[in-house]
Amino acid sequence: DADVTQTPRNRITKTGKRIMLECSQTKGHDRMYWYRQDPGLGLRLIYYSFDVKDINKGEISDGYSVSRQAQAKFSLSLESAIPNQTALYFCATSDHQDYNEQFFGPGTRLTVL
Amino acid sequence: GQNIDQPTEMTATEGAIVQINCTYQTSGFNGLFWYQQHAGEAPTFLSYNVLDGLEEKGRFSSFLSRSKGYSYLLLKELQMKDSASYLCAVMDSNYQLIWGAGTKLIIKP
């Protein structure tokens, strides 16, 4: 079984809809991250969490929100999706005791029409 | 601002050696990572350098010079399966990873 899972893997939605992307991990890591990836650009950090009660904005948090429901779960919400949020979204985890090597989920391809 | 630069695309021949360069300017430095990403898939960890010098791991080696803000990834005995994007990332003073846009490596027979 995969250590970091994301649901859904693909989603097509319309402008203005609320969308939630979910991430679960069985690695026992304390740190979790949400990134988006666009063609020709590097991974960009949306939000990150170093523990259950810790939420931090990343480089591009506008239009997104997150919830860390448990150490193993970190969800990303788009309250009102817009077309420029069309991208590949990755969840990642790391352990602060292991030089923070990040382990990535398989990604969610989101299309906003 | 923070910046990671690496070539957009490189082409090499099966069996050959290729070097992918990465230069960086970041707020603080807590290590440099190289990841491999096949098209449509998740990035996977290749190497980590925090001290100057060369780290070797099988066919892949990574070099770091902190004074020059420079790293390279060296791939030897190239195989077709090495066709992928290679991502350079630096961990800054806040322990966040700053990512380059990636280098797409094309391997030709």
PDB file of C-alpha atoms in Angstrom:
ATOM      1  CA  ASP A   1       0.000   0.000   0.000  1.00  0.00           C
ATOM      2  CA  ALA A   2       1.141   3.525  -0.784  1.00  0.00           C
ATOM      3  CA  ASP A   3       2.515   5.511   2.156  1.00  0.00           C
ATOM      4  CA  VAL A   4       1.003   8.810   0.970  1.00  0.00           C
ATOM      5  CA  THR A   5      -2.381   8.718  -0.742  1.00  0.00           C
ATOM      6  CA  GLN A   6      -4.434  11.451  -2.358  1.00  0.00           C
ATOM      7  CA  THR A   7      -8.092  11.510  -3.332  1.00  0.00           C
ATOM      8  CA  PRO A   8      -9.417  12.133  -5.858  1.00  0.00           C
ATOM      9  CA  ARG A   9      -6.723  11.436  -8.474  1.00  0.00           C
ATOM     10  CA  ASN A  10      -8.538  13.423 -11.130  1.00  0.00           C
ATOM     11  CA  ARG A  11     -11.291  15.997 -10.864  1.00  0.00           C
ATOM     12  CA  ILE A  12     -13.049  18.223 -13.337  1.00  0.00           C
ATOM     13  CA  THR A  13     -15.202  20.958 -11.881  1.00  0.00           C
ATOM     14  CA  LYS A  14     -16.787  24.267 -12.792  1.00  0.00           C
ATOM     15  CA  THR A  15     -15.924  27.810 -11.801  1.00  0.00           C
ATOM     16  CA  GLY A  16     -17.363  28.739  -8.430  1.00  0.00           C
ATOM     17  CA  LYS A  17     -17.642  25.210  -7.051  1.00  0.00           C
ATOM     18  CA  ARG A  18     -16.141  24.198  -3.719  1.00  0.00           C
ATOM     19  CA  ILE A  19     -13.570  21.442  -3.979  1.00  0.00           C
ATOM     20  CA  MET A  20     -11.756  19.429  -1.323  1.00  0.00           C
ATOM     21  CA  LEU A  21      -8.614  17.413  -1.964  1.00  0.00           C
ATOM     22  CA  GLU A  22      -7.628  14.908   0.674  1.00  0.00           C
ATOM     23  CA  CYS A  23      -4.283  13.496   1.717  1.00  0.00           C
ATOM     24  CA  SER A  24      -3.548  10.620   4.078  1.00  0.00           C
ATOM     25  CA  GLN A  25      -0.232   9.142   5.172  1.00  0.00           C
ATOM     26  CA  THR A  26       0.854   6.027   7.021  1.00  0.00           C
ATOM     27  CA  LYS A  27       4.489   7.068   7.424  1.00  0.00           C
ATOM     28  CA  GLY A  28       3.982   8.544  10.883  1.00  0.00           C
ATOM     29  CA  HIS A  29       5.491  11.843   9.770  1.00  0.00           C
ATOM     30  CA  ASP A  30       4.731  15.025  11.660  1.00  0.00           C
ATOM     31  CA  ARG A  31       5.032  17.456   8.739  1.00  0.00           C
ATOM     32  CA  MET A  32       2.670  17.710   5.767  1.00  0.00           C
ATOM     33  CA  TYR A  33       2.587  19.996   2.744  1.00  0.00           C
ATOM     34  CA  TRP A  34       0.398  20.949  -0.195  1.00  0.00           C
ATOM     35  CA  TYR A  35       2.003  22.004  -3.486  1.00  0.00           C
ATOM     36  CA  ARG A  36       0.757  22.843  -6.924  1.00  0.00           C
ATOM     37  CA  GLN A  37       2.712  22.214 -10.104  1.00  0.00           C
ATOM     38  CA  ASP A  38       2.164  24.052 -13.369  1.00  0.00           C
ATOM     39  CA  PRO A  39       3.988  23.410 -16.659  1.00  0.00           C
ATOM     40  CA  GLY A  40       7.304  25.278 -16.796  1.00  0.00           C
ATOM     41  CA  LEU A  41       7.148  26.269 -13.151  1.00  0.00           C
ATOM     42  CA  GLY A  42       8.638  24.675 -10.074  1.00  0.00           C
ATOM     43  CA  LEU A  43       6.563  23.171  -7.314  1.00  0.00           C
ATOM     44  CA  ARG A  44       4.957  25.987  -5.363  1.00  0.00           C
ATOM     45  CA  LEU A  45       4.031  25.639  -1.721  1.00  0.00           C
ATOM     46  CA  ILE A  46       0.407  26.408  -0.841  1.00  0.00           C
ATOM     47  CA  TYR A  47       0.216  25.500   2.849  1.00  0.00           C
ATOM     48  CA  TYR A  48       2.209  23.429   5.284  1.00  0.00           C
ATOM     49  CA  SER A  49       1.713  21.998   8.746  1.00  0.00           C
ATOM     50  CA  PHE A  50       4.416  20.934  11.181  1.00  0.00           C
ATOM     51  CA  ASP A  51       1.970  19.349  13.613  1.00  0.00           C
ATOM     52  CA  VAL A  52      -1.765  18.867  14.145  1.00  0.00           C
ATOM     53  CA  LYS A  53      -2.366  22.338  15.593  1.00  0.00           C
ATOM     54  CA  ASP A  54       0.082  24.102  13.294  1.00  0.00           C
ATOM     55  CA  ILE A  55      -0.974  25.631   9.945  1.00  0.00           C
ATOM     56  CA  ASN A  56       1.228  27.944   7.887  1.00  0.00           C
ATOM     57  CA  LYS A  57       0.713  29.792   4.630  1.00  0.00           C
ATOM     58  CA  GLY A  58       3.088  29.079   1.814  1.00  0.00           C
ATOM     59  CA  GLU A  59       4.026  31.072  -1.253  1.00  0.00           C
ATOM     60  CA  ILE A  60       0.581  30.963  -2.915  1.00  0.00           C
ATOM     61  CA  SER A  61      -2.123  30.473  -0.273  1.00  0.00           C
ATOM     62  CA  ASP A  62      -4.710  32.928  -1.658  1.00  0.00           C
ATOM     63  CA  GLY A  63      -7.881  31.124  -2.732  1.00  0.00           C
ATOM     64  CA  TYR A  64      -7.027  28.006  -0.715  1.00  0.00           C
ATOM     65  CA  SER A  65      -7.593  26.771   2.835  1.00  0.00           C
ATOM     66  CA  VAL A  66      -6.442  23.668   4.685  1.00  0.00           C
ATOM     67  CA  SER A  67      -7.378  21.493   7.631  1.00  0.00           C
ATOM     68  CA  ARG A  68      -5.111  19.140   9.583  1.00  0.00           C
ATOM     69  CA  GLN A  69      -7.688  16.782  11.025  1.00  0.00           C
ATOM     70  CA  ALA A  70      -5.162  14.379  12.500  1.00  0.00           C
ATOM     71  CA  GLN A  71      -1.451  13.737  12.220  1.00  0.00           C
ATOM     72  CA  ALA A  72      -2.149  11.472   9.261  1.00  0.00           C
ATOM     73  CA  LYS A  73      -4.623  13.675   7.379  1.00  0.00           C
ATOM     74  CA  PHE A  74      -4.250  17.032   5.669  1.00  0.00           C
ATOM     75  CA  SER A  75      -6.951  18.353   3.348  1.00  0.00           C
ATOM     76  CA  LEU A  76      -6.876  21.243   0.889  1.00  0.00           C
ATOM     77  CA  SER A  77     -10.000  23.211  -0.028  1.00  0.00           C
ATOM     78  CA  LEU A  78     -10.769  25.549  -2.864  1.00  0.00           C
ATOM     79  CA  GLU A  79     -13.740  27.531  -1.609  1.00  0.00           C
ATOM     80  CA  SER A  80     -14.705  28.894  -5.013  1.00  0.00           C
ATOM     81  CA  ALA A  81     -12.666  27.338  -7.795  1.00  0.00           C
ATOM     82  CA  ILE A  82     -11.413  29.456 -10.686  1.00  0.00           C
ATOM     83  CA  PRO A  83      -9.815  28.362 -13.985  1.00  0.00           C
ATOM     84  CA  ASN A  84      -6.291  29.464 -13.040  1.00  0.00           C
ATOM     85  CA  GLN A  85      -6.379  26.915 -10.233  1.00  0.00           C
ATOM     86  CA  THR A  86      -6.205  24.216 -12.879  1.00  0.00           C
ATOM     87  CA  ALA A  87      -3.003  22.367 -11.987  1.00  0.00           C
ATOM     88  CA  LEU A  88      -1.449  19.184 -10.628  1.00  0.00           C
ATOM     89  CA  TYR A  89      -1.634  19.163  -6.835  1.00  0.00           C
ATOM     90  CA  PHE A  90       0.744  17.178  -4.655  1.00  0.00           C
ATOM     91  CA  CYS A  91       0.653  16.368  -0.993  1.00  0.00           C
ATOM     92  CA  ALA A  92       3.960  15.597   0.715  1.00  0.00           C
ATOM     93  CA  THR A  93       5.144  14.516   4.152  1.00  0.00           C
ATOM     94  CA  SER A  94       8.428  14.696   6.033  1.00  0.00           C
ATOM     95  CA  ASP A  95       9.932  13.817   9.368  1.00  0.00           C
ATOM     96  CA  HIS A  96      11.789  16.645  11.083  1.00  0.00           C
ATOM     97  CA  GLN A  97      14.229  14.107  12.500  1.00  0.00           C
ATOM     98  CA  ASP A  98      15.236  12.861   9.040  1.00  0.00           C
ATOM     99  CA  TYR A  99      16.603  16.040   7.356  1.00  0.00           C
ATOM    100  CA  ASN A 100      13.126  16.708   6.086  1.00  0.00           C
ATOM    101  CA  GLU A 101      13.275  14.525   2.976  1.00  0.00           C
ATOM    102  CA  GLN A 102       9.809  14.918   1.506  1.00  0.00           C
ATOM    103  CA  PHE A 103       7.717  11.982   0.329  1.00  0.00           C
ATOM    104  CA  PHE A 104       5.063  12.778  -2.234  1.00  0.00           C
ATOM    105  CA  GLY A 105       1.620  11.429  -2.913  1.00  0.00           C
ATOM    106  CA  PRO A 106       0.640  10.457  -6.476  1.00  0.00           C
ATOM    107  CA  GLY A 107      -0.951  13.826  -7.214  1.00  0.00           C
ATOM    108  CA  THR A 108      -4.423  15.119  -8.062  1.00  0.00           C
ATOM    109  CA  ARG A 109      -5.032  16.548 -11.496  1.00  0.00           C
ATOM    110  CA  LEU A 110      -7.622  19.303 -11.109  1.00  0.00           C
ATOM    111  CA  THR A 111      -9.319  21.013 -14.038  1.00  0.00           C
ATOM    112  CA  VAL A 112     -11.550  24.030 -13.450  1.00  0.00           C
ATOM    113  CA  LEU A 113     -13.747  24.919 -16.411  1.00  0.00           C
TER     114      LEU A 113
ATOM    115  CA  GLY B   1      14.189  37.143  -3.437  1.00  0.00           C
ATOM    116  CA  GLN B   2      14.815  33.441  -3.579  1.00  0.00           C
ATOM    117  CA  ASN B   3      15.783  31.817  -6.845  1.00  0.00           C
ATOM    118  CA  ILE B   4      16.760  28.409  -8.165  1.00  0.00           C
ATOM    119  CA  ASP B   5      18.078  28.152 -11.729  1.00  0.00           C
ATOM    120  CA  GLN B   6      18.541  25.026 -13.778  1.00  0.00           C
ATOM    121  CA  PRO B   7      18.447  24.363 -17.537  1.00  0.00           C
ATOM    122  CA  THR B   8      15.015  23.747 -18.990  1.00  0.00           C
ATOM    123  CA  GLU B   9      15.957  20.780 -21.135  1.00  0.00           C
ATOM    124  CA  MET B  10      18.959  18.573 -21.912  1.00  0.00           C
ATOM    125  CA  THR B  11      19.517  15.738 -24.357  1.00  0.00           C
ATOM    126  CA  ALA B  12      21.968  12.870 -23.923  1.00  0.00           C
ATOM    127  CA  THR B  13      22.708   9.473 -25.436  1.00  0.00           C
ATOM    128  CA  GLU B  14      22.059   6.105 -23.843  1.00  0.00           C
ATOM    129  CA  GLY B  15      25.209   4.863 -22.083  1.00  0.00           C
ATOM    130  CA  ALA B  16      26.726   8.331 -21.797  1.00  0.00           C
ATOM    131  CA  ILE B  17      27.209  10.712 -18.863  1.00  0.00           C
ATOM    132  CA  VAL B  18      25.253  13.912 -18.260  1.00  0.00           C
ATOM    133  CA  GLN B  19      25.663  16.710 -15.723  1.00  0.00           C
ATOM    134  CA  ILE B  20      22.681  18.841 -14.695  1.00  0.00           C
ATOM    135  CA  ASN B  21      23.606  22.120 -13.028  1.00  0.00           C
ATOM    136  CA  CYS B  22      21.698  24.097 -10.423  1.00  0.00           C
ATOM    137  CA  THR B  23      22.490  27.530  -9.012  1.00  0.00           C
ATOM    138  CA  TYR B  24      20.646  29.046  -6.109  1.00  0.00           C
ATOM    139  CA  GLN B  25      20.118  32.209  -4.105  1.00  0.00           C
ATOM    140  CA  THR B  26      18.065  31.628  -0.974  1.00  0.00           C
ATOM    141  CA  SER B  27      17.409  33.068   2.471  1.00  0.00           C
ATOM    142  CA  GLY B  28      19.567  30.711   4.443  1.00  0.00           C
ATOM    143  CA  PHE B  29      20.625  27.191   3.573  1.00  0.00           C
ATOM    144  CA  ASN B  30      19.731  23.917   5.248  1.00  0.00           C
ATOM    145  CA  GLY B  31      20.547  21.519   2.470  1.00  0.00           C
ATOM    146  CA  LEU B  32      20.019  20.889  -1.218  1.00  0.00           C
ATOM    147  CA  PHE B  33      17.900  18.093  -2.652  1.00  0.00           C
ATOM    148  CA  TRP B  34      17.630  16.477  -6.052  1.00  0.00           C
ATOM    149  CA  TYR B  35      14.416  14.735  -7.047  1.00  0.00           C
ATOM    150  CA  GLN B  36      13.459  12.770 -10.149  1.00  0.00           C
ATOM    151  CA  GLN B  37      10.008  13.159 -11.658  1.00  0.00           C
ATOM    152  CA  HIS B  38       8.646  11.072 -14.519  1.00  0.00           C
ATOM    153  CA  ALA B  39       5.895  12.725 -16.540  1.00  0.00           C
ATOM    154  CA  GLY B  40       2.590  12.788 -14.655  1.00  0.00           C
ATOM    155  CA  GLU B  41       4.084  11.132 -11.585  1.00  0.00           C
ATOM    156  CA  ALA B  42       5.204  12.241  -8.139  1.00  0.00           C
ATOM    157  CA  PRO B  43       8.753  13.461  -7.508  1.00  0.00           C
ATOM    158  CA  THR B  44      10.993  10.875  -5.874  1.00  0.00           C
ATOM    159  CA  PHE B  45      14.070  11.598  -3.764  1.00  0.00           C
ATOM    160  CA  LEU B  46      17.516  11.127  -5.314  1.00  0.00           C
ATOM    161  CA  SER B  47      20.051  12.891  -3.115  1.00  0.00           C
ATOM    162  CA  TYR B  48      20.723  15.339  -0.296  1.00  0.00           C
ATOM    163  CA  ASN B  49      23.791  17.549   0.203  1.00  0.00           C
ATOM    164  CA  VAL B  50      24.364  19.819   3.163  1.00  0.00           C
ATOM    165  CA  LEU B  51      28.181  19.912   3.197  1.00  0.00           C
ATOM    166  CA  ASP B  52      30.481  20.799   0.303  1.00  0.00           C
ATOM    167  CA  GLY B  53      31.638  17.932  -1.822  1.00  0.00           C
ATOM    168  CA  LEU B  54      30.460  14.961  -3.780  1.00  0.00           C
ATOM    169  CA  GLU B  55      27.904  12.382  -2.666  1.00  0.00           C
ATOM    170  CA  GLU B  56      27.849   9.203  -4.730  1.00  0.00           C
ATOM    171  CA  LYS B  57      24.966   6.771  -4.901  1.00  0.00           C
ATOM    172  CA  GLY B  58      25.263   4.153  -7.608  1.00  0.00           C
ATOM    173  CA  ARG B  59      24.995   5.702 -11.066  1.00  0.00           C
ATOM    174  CA  PHE B  60      23.985   9.068  -9.578  1.00  0.00           C
ATOM    175  CA  SER B  61      26.255  11.588  -7.846  1.00  0.00           C
ATOM    176  CA  SER B  62      25.516  15.043  -6.503  1.00  0.00           C
ATOM    177  CA  PHE B  63      27.982  17.845  -5.810  1.00  0.00           C
ATOM    178  CA  LEU B  64      27.601  20.961  -3.692  1.00  0.00           C
ATOM    179  CA  SER B  65      29.576  24.194  -3.343  1.00  0.00           C
ATOM    180  CA  ARG B  66      27.908  26.421  -0.771  1.00  0.00           C
ATOM    181  CA  SER B  67      30.271  29.336  -1.362  1.00  0.00           C
ATOM    182  CA  LYS B  68      29.316  29.381  -5.051  1.00  0.00           C
ATOM    183  CA  GLY B  69      25.625  28.601  -4.541  1.00  0.00           C
ATOM    184  CA  TYR B  70      26.054  25.732  -6.969  1.00  0.00           C
ATOM    185  CA  SER B  71      25.218  22.082  -7.274  1.00  0.00           C
ATOM    186  CA  TYR B  72      25.192  19.489 -10.007  1.00  0.00           C
ATOM    187  CA  LEU B  73      23.669  16.065 -10.486  1.00  0.00           C
ATOM    188  CA  LEU B  74      25.806  13.617 -12.458  1.00  0.00           C
ATOM    189  CA  LEU B  75      24.160  10.653 -14.114  1.00  0.00           C
ATOM    190  CA  LYS B  76      26.400   7.894 -15.476  1.00  0.00           C
ATOM    191  CA  GLU B  77      25.706   4.982 -17.827  1.00  0.00           C
ATOM    192  CA  LEU B  78      22.462   6.572 -18.915  1.00  0.00           C
ATOM    193  CA  GLN B  79      19.487   4.306 -19.464  1.00  0.00           C
ATOM    194  CA  MET B  80      16.278   5.042 -21.330  1.00  0.00           C
ATOM    195  CA  LYS B  81      14.392   4.915 -18.018  1.00  0.00           C
ATOM    196  CA  ASP B  82      16.409   7.959 -16.877  1.00  0.00           C
ATOM    197  CA  SER B  83      14.318  10.099 -19.222  1.00  0.00           C
ATOM    198  CA  ALA B  84      12.543  12.329 -16.702  1.00  0.00           C
ATOM    199  CA  SER B  85      12.617  15.773 -15.153  1.00  0.00           C
ATOM    200  CA  TYR B  86      15.214  16.440 -12.459  1.00  0.00           C
ATOM    201  CA  LEU B  87      14.250  18.929  -9.788  1.00  0.00           C
ATOM    202  CA  CYS B  88      16.707  20.889  -7.673  1.00  0.00           C
ATOM    203  CA  ALA B  89      15.384  22.197  -4.343  1.00  0.00           C
ATOM    204  CA  VAL B  90      17.001  24.148  -1.516  1.00  0.00           C
ATOM    205  CA  MET B  91      15.815  24.158   2.092  1.00  0.00           C
ATOM    206  CA  ASP B  92      15.847  27.721   3.351  1.00  0.00           C
ATOM    207  CA  SER B  93      16.216  29.155   6.865  1.00  0.00           C
ATOM    208  CA  ASN B  94      12.528  28.409   7.604  1.00  0.00           C
ATOM    209  CA  TYR B  95      13.004  24.757   6.610  1.00  0.00           C
ATOM    210  CA  GLN B  96      10.849  25.254   3.526  1.00  0.00           C
ATOM    211  CA  LEU B  97      11.903  23.785   0.198  1.00  0.00           C
ATOM    212  CA  ILE B  98      12.393  26.261  -2.645  1.00  0.00           C
ATOM    213  CA  TRP B  99      12.099  24.430  -5.957  1.00  0.00           C
ATOM    214  CA  GLY B 100      13.637  24.978  -9.355  1.00  0.00           C
ATOM    215  CA  ALA B 101      11.435  24.543 -12.423  1.00  0.00           C
ATOM    216  CA  GLY B 102      13.174  21.286 -13.269  1.00  0.00           C
ATOM    217  CA  THR B 103      15.375  20.033 -16.105  1.00  0.00           C
ATOM    218  CA  LYS B 104      13.739  17.725 -18.616  1.00  0.00           C
ATOM    219  CA  LEU B 105      16.291  15.093 -19.623  1.00  0.00           C
ATOM    220  CA  ILE B 106      15.754  13.357 -22.956  1.00  0.00           C
ATOM    221  CA  ILE B 107      17.717  10.161 -23.575  1.00  0.00           C
ATOM    222  CA  LYS B 108      18.264   9.073 -27.163  1.00  0.00           C
ATOM    223  CA  PRO B 109      19.278   5.551 -28.225  1.00  0.00           C
TER     224      PRO B 109
END
